[in-house]
Amino acid sequence: MENSLPLNLRRAKKTNLIINRLHIFTQGFALLALIYYRTNFLFQIIKIRDKNTPLLPHALVSLSELILSFLWLLSQAFQWNPISRKVFPERLPGNDKLPSIDVFICTTNPIKEPSVDVMNTLISAMALDYPADKLHVYLSDDGGSSVTFQAVKEAWKFLKWWIPFCRKYEVRTRCPVAYFSADESEDGNEKFSSSEFIAEKKKIEEKYEEFKCRILKIIENTSSFTSRDHDPLIQVINVENCGVDSDKTEMPLPAYVSREKRPFQPHHFKAGALNVLLRVSGLISNSPYILVLDCNMYCNDPTSARQAMCFFLDSKISPKLGFVQFPQKFHNISENDIYDSQLRFVWPKLEGTDGLRGSLLAGTGFYIKREALYQSSNVQEGNDLVQLQKAFGPSNDFIKSLQQNYKPNAFKDEVFSEVSLKEIRFLASCGYDKNTKWGKEVGFRYFSVLEDYFTGFNLHCNGWISVYLNPARPCFLGSATTNLNEILVQYTRWVAGFVEVAISRFSPLIYGPLRMSTLQSMCYAVFAYDFLIFLPIYCLAIVPQLCLLHGIHLYPKASNPFFIVFSFLFLSSQLKHMQEIFLTGHSIRTWAIEQRIWMLRSLTCYMYGTLNGILEMIGLREASFSPTDKAVNDEQHKRYQMGIYDFQASVLLLAPLCTLYILNLVAFIIGVLKIFHIEQASEMSIQLFIPLFGILINYPLLEGMFLRKDDGRVAPSITLLSAALCIIISSFDG
């Protein structure tokens, strides 16, 4: 009877679906009316050739509105069929029937990614509620740092205390730093009130403090130098004589992996590191399922693996199921989240893609099927060794691991033989995947620095499906970037990766529809073509304002019926945005913040990211990937928590923002004086509203330039430069 019960349920979000589709149709009709108005008006200008109505500004604004309409149309694919899912881990078969799991954690730099935080992620993964003999954890250290290697050994010593404690008292928060800073009474576990528990908890907390001190001592006494020129190092960590009475406790063993790097050999960033882990783990544990985590994204719910198995062990969807994606949520988000660090707008989109053929791959917090990464067509090339070597490389031992009955025992042996160690090091060499299908058809894809997006896209094109699961208790919690400069730099890097895909033969609008549904292709296209947004935003931040200064009206009068169309489009889009925000439990303040950050990104990240992406595509700039700095600056963090913007950012990022803000402020003030002097309020009302909206939404920028005196203000030199640029722009004749 138990076997007949479903492991998961899928529910359509009917209310959202109705609202979304109603919005799509009404907004769509209004956009058609706008396009009709603009087209008709442009033809009249060309026909009449009136010198008082210049063609160029009207054409630029019309093109901007057309681009915005195109991007809006693509984004509606997310809205078409949103769904939610629920799982029942208690219905899973016994532990002996569960498949094994490999966990991949990637780190690069112990300075930007503090070792204590990385080890907390490792410990939380090792402590997952899953059979110990079926859980294998791999830490990829791309910097080859001695600090990270020694820290893993110290983490193993602490784990021999931590895991028995978690199992005995059914602790749910298994990341030590999160556990000791939280109130465990919220879990409602009666064991937490016993004197025995209180005594053991105090003892474990002391062990954790000792562990942290040892890590800090390692950092103090060891160089944190990271190298791009080092041999591979692979070691399964098993430190004996840890002074723990419970040495017989069955525990998963961690493996430290540092792949070979050479200065003039391509290493393919995170995708390259993941593919090395894929090969190395193939010989060591070869689990059919893999959990991928960023080094700052710890396991917050130890049952995440069992939740994922509710889909992978569902016979109805399992054969075609490639991966299960969990949302990225963060523990360090302030109440206001002034930089939109949590990327709230992204996760409802994944519910929308889940209603099609599945969620996009989102970088971390996902369980993926090994078979999907190998691509069955490559494995099914039979016993032709030559063909298999062309796909998977020259290692015969690794090719053996592709067989379903292959059972490695390296983790059980704990010590590799000299022959097997040599083979594993070979798999981690920097030239192994040369002239193979690795990164092209096998493993995580190399084409774009956004290996997650592009790999997910390829898997869906190959017929795999995916699911998105957003449980009430977040399965993974990370550390979000709360520094304006780092956020803009990070987003610029993402945009460059999307541009690489958008202008290539893998364009979702060309490559996708032949291999997946049109709606799913549109979902991928939204991210790929979102870089276009900087063109209309720059245009609408400059052209209407210059025309306002020169008395040129670009929009219909208040008495014109099409004035209602423009007003409806603005109000409808903003109300829909607010509705989505309220559904996720946020307030009107979040709406203002998201509008503000969207404008900031559009004017900086999208422009520079587009430029970088194009230069990389034509070979004038080398692709690069610098890890986001996870180290916390106390002063900047304090301002973030207080809801005060910190404008200590690059002049290249701030100058465009400040210049356009000053331009809009000047245009609005002069426009108001002009309009009421010559009585053109009816004709210029929309052109007055555009700069006013920008001024009000981005008020913190005004504060940063003119009102604040603290270190987080906009540097006076940037304000002066921006004012000069504003004067230059204003001098152009409308």
CSV table of C-alpha atoms in Angstrom, one decimal, residues 320-553:
chain,number,residue,atom,x,y,z
A,320,LYS,CA,14.0,11.7,-18.4
A,321,LEU,CA,14.8,13.7,-15.2
A,322,GLY,CA,18.1,15.4,-15.5
A,323,PHE,CA,18.3,17.6,-12.3
A,324,VAL,CA,16.4,18.9,-9.3
A,325,GLN,CA,17.0,22.6,-8.6
A,326,PHE,CA,16.5,24.2,-5.2
A,327,PRO,CA,16.3,28.0,-4.8
A,328,GLN,CA,19.2,30.0,-3.6
A,329,LYS,CA,18.4,31.7,-0.3
A,330,PHE,CA,20.7,33.7,2.0
A,331,HIS,CA,21.2,34.0,5.7
A,332,ASN,CA,22.8,37.5,5.7
A,333,ILE,CA,20.0,39.5,4.0
A,334,SER,CA,18.9,42.6,5.8
A,335,GLU,CA,15.3,43.6,6.4
A,336,ASN,CA,15.5,46.1,3.6
A,337,ASP,CA,17.9,44.3,1.2
A,338,ILE,CA,18.8,47.6,-0.5
A,339,TYR,CA,20.9,46.0,-3.2
A,340,ASP,CA,18.4,43.3,-4.0
A,341,SER,CA,21.1,40.8,-3.1
A,342,GLN,CA,18.6,37.9,-2.8
A,343,LEU,CA,17.6,38.3,-6.4
A,344,ARG,CA,13.9,37.8,-5.4
A,345,PHE,CA,12.7,38.3,-9.0
A,346,VAL,CA,14.5,35.2,-10.2
A,347,TRP,CA,12.9,32.4,-8.2
A,348,PRO,CA,9.3,32.9,-9.2
A,349,LYS,CA,10.5,32.6,-12.8
A,350,LEU,CA,11.8,29.1,-12.1
A,351,GLU,CA,8.3,28.1,-10.9
A,352,GLY,CA,7.2,29.3,-14.3
A,353,THR,CA,9.8,27.2,-16.2
A,354,ASP,CA,8.9,24.3,-14.0
A,355,GLY,CA,5.4,24.4,-15.5
A,356,LEU,CA,6.9,23.9,-19.0
A,357,ARG,CA,9.7,21.2,-19.1
A,358,GLY,CA,11.6,22.2,-16.0
A,359,SER,CA,13.7,24.7,-14.2
A,360,LEU,CA,16.9,26.3,-15.5
A,361,LEU,CA,20.1,25.2,-13.8
A,362,ALA,CA,21.1,27.9,-11.3
A,363,GLY,CA,24.7,27.3,-10.4
A,364,THR,CA,24.4,25.8,-6.9
A,365,GLY,CA,22.0,23.9,-4.8
A,366,PHE,CA,21.0,21.3,-7.4
A,367,TYR,CA,21.1,17.5,-7.6
A,368,ILE,CA,22.0,16.3,-11.1
A,369,LYS,CA,22.0,12.9,-12.7
A,370,ARG,CA,25.5,11.7,-13.8
A,371,GLU,CA,24.0,10.0,-16.8
A,372,ALA,CA,22.6,13.3,-18.0
A,373,LEU,CA,26.1,14.9,-18.0
A,374,TYR,CA,27.6,12.0,-19.9
A,375,GLN,CA,24.8,12.1,-22.5
A,376,SER,CA,23.5,8.6,-23.2
A,377,SER,CA,24.3,8.8,-27.0
A,378,ASN,CA,28.0,9.0,-26.1
A,379,VAL,CA,27.9,6.1,-23.8
A,380,GLN,CA,25.8,4.0,-26.2
A,381,GLU,CA,28.5,4.0,-28.8
A,382,GLY,CA,29.0,0.4,-27.8
A,383,ASN,CA,32.2,-1.4,-27.1
A,384,ASP,CA,34.1,0.7,-29.7
A,385,LEU,CA,37.0,1.8,-27.4
A,386,VAL,CA,38.2,4.4,-30.0
A,387,GLN,CA,34.9,6.2,-30.1
A,388,LEU,CA,34.5,6.2,-26.3
A,389,GLN,CA,38.0,7.6,-26.0
A,390,LYS,CA,37.2,10.4,-28.4
A,391,ALA,CA,34.2,11.3,-26.2
A,392,PHE,CA,35.6,10.7,-22.7
A,393,GLY,CA,39.3,10.8,-23.1
A,394,PRO,CA,42.1,8.2,-23.1
A,395,SER,CA,41.6,6.8,-19.6
A,396,ASN,CA,40.5,3.2,-20.0
A,397,ASP,CA,39.8,3.0,-16.3
A,398,PHE,CA,37.4,6.0,-16.5
A,399,ILE,CA,35.7,4.4,-19.5
A,400,LYS,CA,35.1,1.3,-17.4
A,401,SER,CA,33.3,3.5,-14.9
A,402,LEU,CA,30.7,4.2,-17.6
A,403,GLN,CA,29.4,0.7,-17.3
A,404,GLN,CA,26.3,0.3,-15.1
A,405,ASN,CA,27.8,-2.6,-13.1
A,406,TYR,CA,31.0,-0.7,-12.3
A,407,LYS,CA,31.5,-0.5,-8.5
A,408,PRO,CA,34.5,1.4,-7.3
A,409,ASN,CA,35.9,0.8,-3.9
A,410,ALA,CA,38.4,3.6,-3.4
A,411,PHE,CA,36.5,5.2,-0.6
A,412,LYS,CA,36.3,2.0,1.2
A,413,ASP,CA,40.0,1.3,0.8
A,414,GLU,CA,40.8,4.9,1.8
A,415,VAL,CA,44.4,4.5,0.4
A,416,PHE,CA,44.9,4.4,-3.3
A,417,SER,CA,47.3,2.0,-4.9
A,418,GLU,CA,50.1,3.7,-6.8
A,419,VAL,CA,48.6,2.7,-10.1
A,420,SER,CA,45.1,4.0,-9.3
A,421,LEU,CA,46.5,7.2,-7.9
A,422,LYS,CA,48.4,7.8,-11.0
A,423,GLU,CA,45.3,7.3,-13.1
A,424,ILE,CA,43.3,9.6,-10.9
A,425,ARG,CA,45.9,12.3,-11.2
A,426,PHE,CA,45.8,11.8,-15.0
A,427,LEU,CA,42.1,12.5,-14.9
A,428,ALA,CA,42.8,15.8,-13.1
A,429,SER,CA,45.5,16.9,-15.5
A,430,CYS,CA,45.0,20.2,-17.4
A,431,GLY,CA,45.2,18.6,-20.8
A,432,TYR,CA,43.1,15.6,-20.3
A,433,ASP,CA,39.9,16.8,-22.0
A,434,LYS,CA,41.8,18.2,-25.1
A,435,ASN,CA,40.4,16.8,-28.3
A,436,THR,CA,37.6,15.1,-26.5
A,437,LYS,CA,33.9,15.9,-26.1
A,438,TRP,CA,34.4,17.2,-22.5
A,439,GLY,CA,32.8,20.6,-22.2
A,440,LYS,CA,31.1,20.2,-25.6
A,441,GLU,CA,28.8,17.2,-25.3
A,442,VAL,CA,30.1,15.7,-22.1
A,443,GLY,CA,30.0,17.1,-18.6
A,444,PHE,CA,29.5,20.8,-17.7
A,445,ARG,CA,29.8,22.9,-20.9
A,446,TYR,CA,32.7,25.3,-21.6
A,447,PHE,CA,31.2,27.6,-24.2
A,448,SER,CA,30.1,30.3,-21.7
A,449,VAL,CA,31.5,31.4,-18.3
A,450,LEU,CA,27.9,30.8,-17.2
A,451,GLU,CA,28.4,27.0,-17.2
A,452,ASP,CA,25.2,26.5,-15.2
A,453,TYR,CA,22.9,28.3,-17.6
A,454,PHE,CA,24.5,26.8,-20.7
A,455,THR,CA,24.7,23.3,-19.4
A,456,GLY,CA,21.0,23.3,-18.4
A,457,PHE,CA,20.1,24.7,-21.8
A,458,ASN,CA,22.0,21.8,-23.5
A,459,LEU,CA,20.4,19.2,-21.2
A,460,HIS,CA,16.9,20.5,-22.1
A,461,CYS,CA,17.8,20.6,-25.8
A,462,ASN,CA,18.9,16.9,-25.5
A,463,GLY,CA,15.5,16.0,-24.1
A,464,TRP,CA,16.1,15.9,-20.4
A,465,ILE,CA,13.5,17.5,-18.1
A,466,SER,CA,14.1,19.1,-14.6
A,467,VAL,CA,12.1,20.1,-11.6
A,468,TYR,CA,12.2,23.1,-9.2
A,469,LEU,CA,11.5,22.5,-5.5
A,470,ASN,CA,11.0,25.3,-3.1
A,471,PRO,CA,10.3,23.8,0.4
A,472,ALA,CA,9.1,25.8,3.3
A,473,ARG,CA,12.5,25.3,5.1
A,474,PRO,CA,15.3,26.4,2.7
A,475,CYS,CA,17.5,23.4,1.9
A,476,PHE,CA,20.5,25.6,1.3
A,477,LEU,CA,21.5,29.0,2.6
A,478,GLY,CA,24.3,31.1,1.3
A,479,SER,CA,26.1,34.3,1.9
A,480,ALA,CA,24.8,37.0,-0.5
A,481,THR,CA,27.0,39.8,-1.8
A,482,THR,CA,26.1,43.0,0.1
A,483,ASN,CA,28.6,45.4,-1.5
A,484,LEU,CA,27.4,47.6,-4.3
A,485,ASN,CA,30.6,47.4,-6.3
A,486,GLU,CA,30.9,43.6,-6.0
A,487,ILE,CA,27.2,43.2,-7.0
A,488,LEU,CA,27.6,45.3,-10.1
A,489,VAL,CA,30.9,43.5,-11.1
A,490,GLN,CA,29.3,40.1,-10.5
A,491,TYR,CA,26.2,41.0,-12.6
A,492,THR,CA,28.5,42.4,-15.4
A,493,ARG,CA,30.2,39.1,-15.5
A,494,TRP,CA,26.9,37.3,-15.8
A,495,VAL,CA,25.7,39.6,-18.6
A,496,ALA,CA,29.0,38.9,-20.5
A,497,GLY,CA,28.2,35.2,-20.3
A,498,PHE,CA,24.7,35.6,-21.6
A,499,VAL,CA,25.9,37.8,-24.5
A,500,GLU,CA,28.3,34.9,-25.5
A,501,VAL,CA,25.3,32.6,-25.9
A,502,ALA,CA,22.9,35.2,-27.4
A,503,ILE,CA,25.0,36.1,-30.4
A,504,SER,CA,26.3,32.6,-31.1
A,505,ARG,CA,24.9,29.6,-33.0
A,506,PHE,CA,23.4,28.5,-29.6
A,507,SER,CA,21.0,31.4,-29.5
A,508,PRO,CA,17.9,30.2,-27.6
A,509,LEU,CA,15.7,31.7,-30.3
A,510,ILE,CA,17.4,29.8,-33.1
A,511,TYR,CA,19.0,26.7,-31.5
A,512,GLY,CA,16.2,26.1,-29.0
A,513,PRO,CA,12.9,25.9,-30.8
A,514,LEU,CA,14.1,23.0,-32.9
A,515,ARG,CA,15.0,21.0,-29.8
A,516,MET,CA,12.5,22.2,-27.1
A,517,SER,CA,9.1,23.9,-26.9
A,518,THR,CA,8.8,27.5,-28.0
A,519,LEU,CA,7.8,28.7,-24.5
A,520,GLN,CA,10.9,27.0,-22.9
A,521,SER,CA,13.1,28.6,-25.6
A,522,MET,CA,11.6,32.0,-24.7
A,523,CYS,CA,12.5,31.4,-21.0
A,524,TYR,CA,16.1,30.8,-21.9
A,525,ALA,CA,16.0,33.8,-24.4
A,526,VAL,CA,14.9,36.2,-21.6
A,527,PHE,CA,18.2,35.7,-19.8
A,528,ALA,CA,20.2,35.6,-23.0
A,529,TYR,CA,18.8,38.8,-24.6
A,530,ASP,CA,18.2,40.8,-21.4
A,531,PHE,CA,21.4,42.6,-22.2
A,532,LEU,CA,19.5,44.6,-24.8
A,533,ILE,CA,17.8,46.5,-22.0
A,534,PHE,CA,20.6,49.0,-21.6
A,535,LEU,CA,19.8,50.5,-25.1
A,536,PRO,CA,16.2,51.6,-24.3
A,537,ILE,CA,17.0,52.6,-20.8
A,538,TYR,CA,19.8,54.9,-21.9
A,539,CYS,CA,17.6,56.3,-24.6
A,540,LEU,CA,14.7,56.9,-22.3
A,541,ALA,CA,17.1,58.4,-19.7
A,542,ILE,CA,18.4,60.9,-22.2
A,543,VAL,CA,16.2,61.6,-25.3
A,544,PRO,CA,12.9,62.6,-23.6
A,545,GLN,CA,14.9,64.9,-21.2
A,546,LEU,CA,16.8,66.7,-24.0
A,547,CYS,CA,13.5,67.1,-25.9
A,548,LEU,CA,11.9,68.5,-22.8
A,549,LEU,CA,14.7,71.1,-22.6
A,550,HIS,CA,14.1,72.0,-26.2
A,551,GLY,CA,10.3,72.0,-26.2
A,552,ILE,CA,9.9,68.9,-28.4
A,553,HIS,CA,7.0,66.7,-27.4
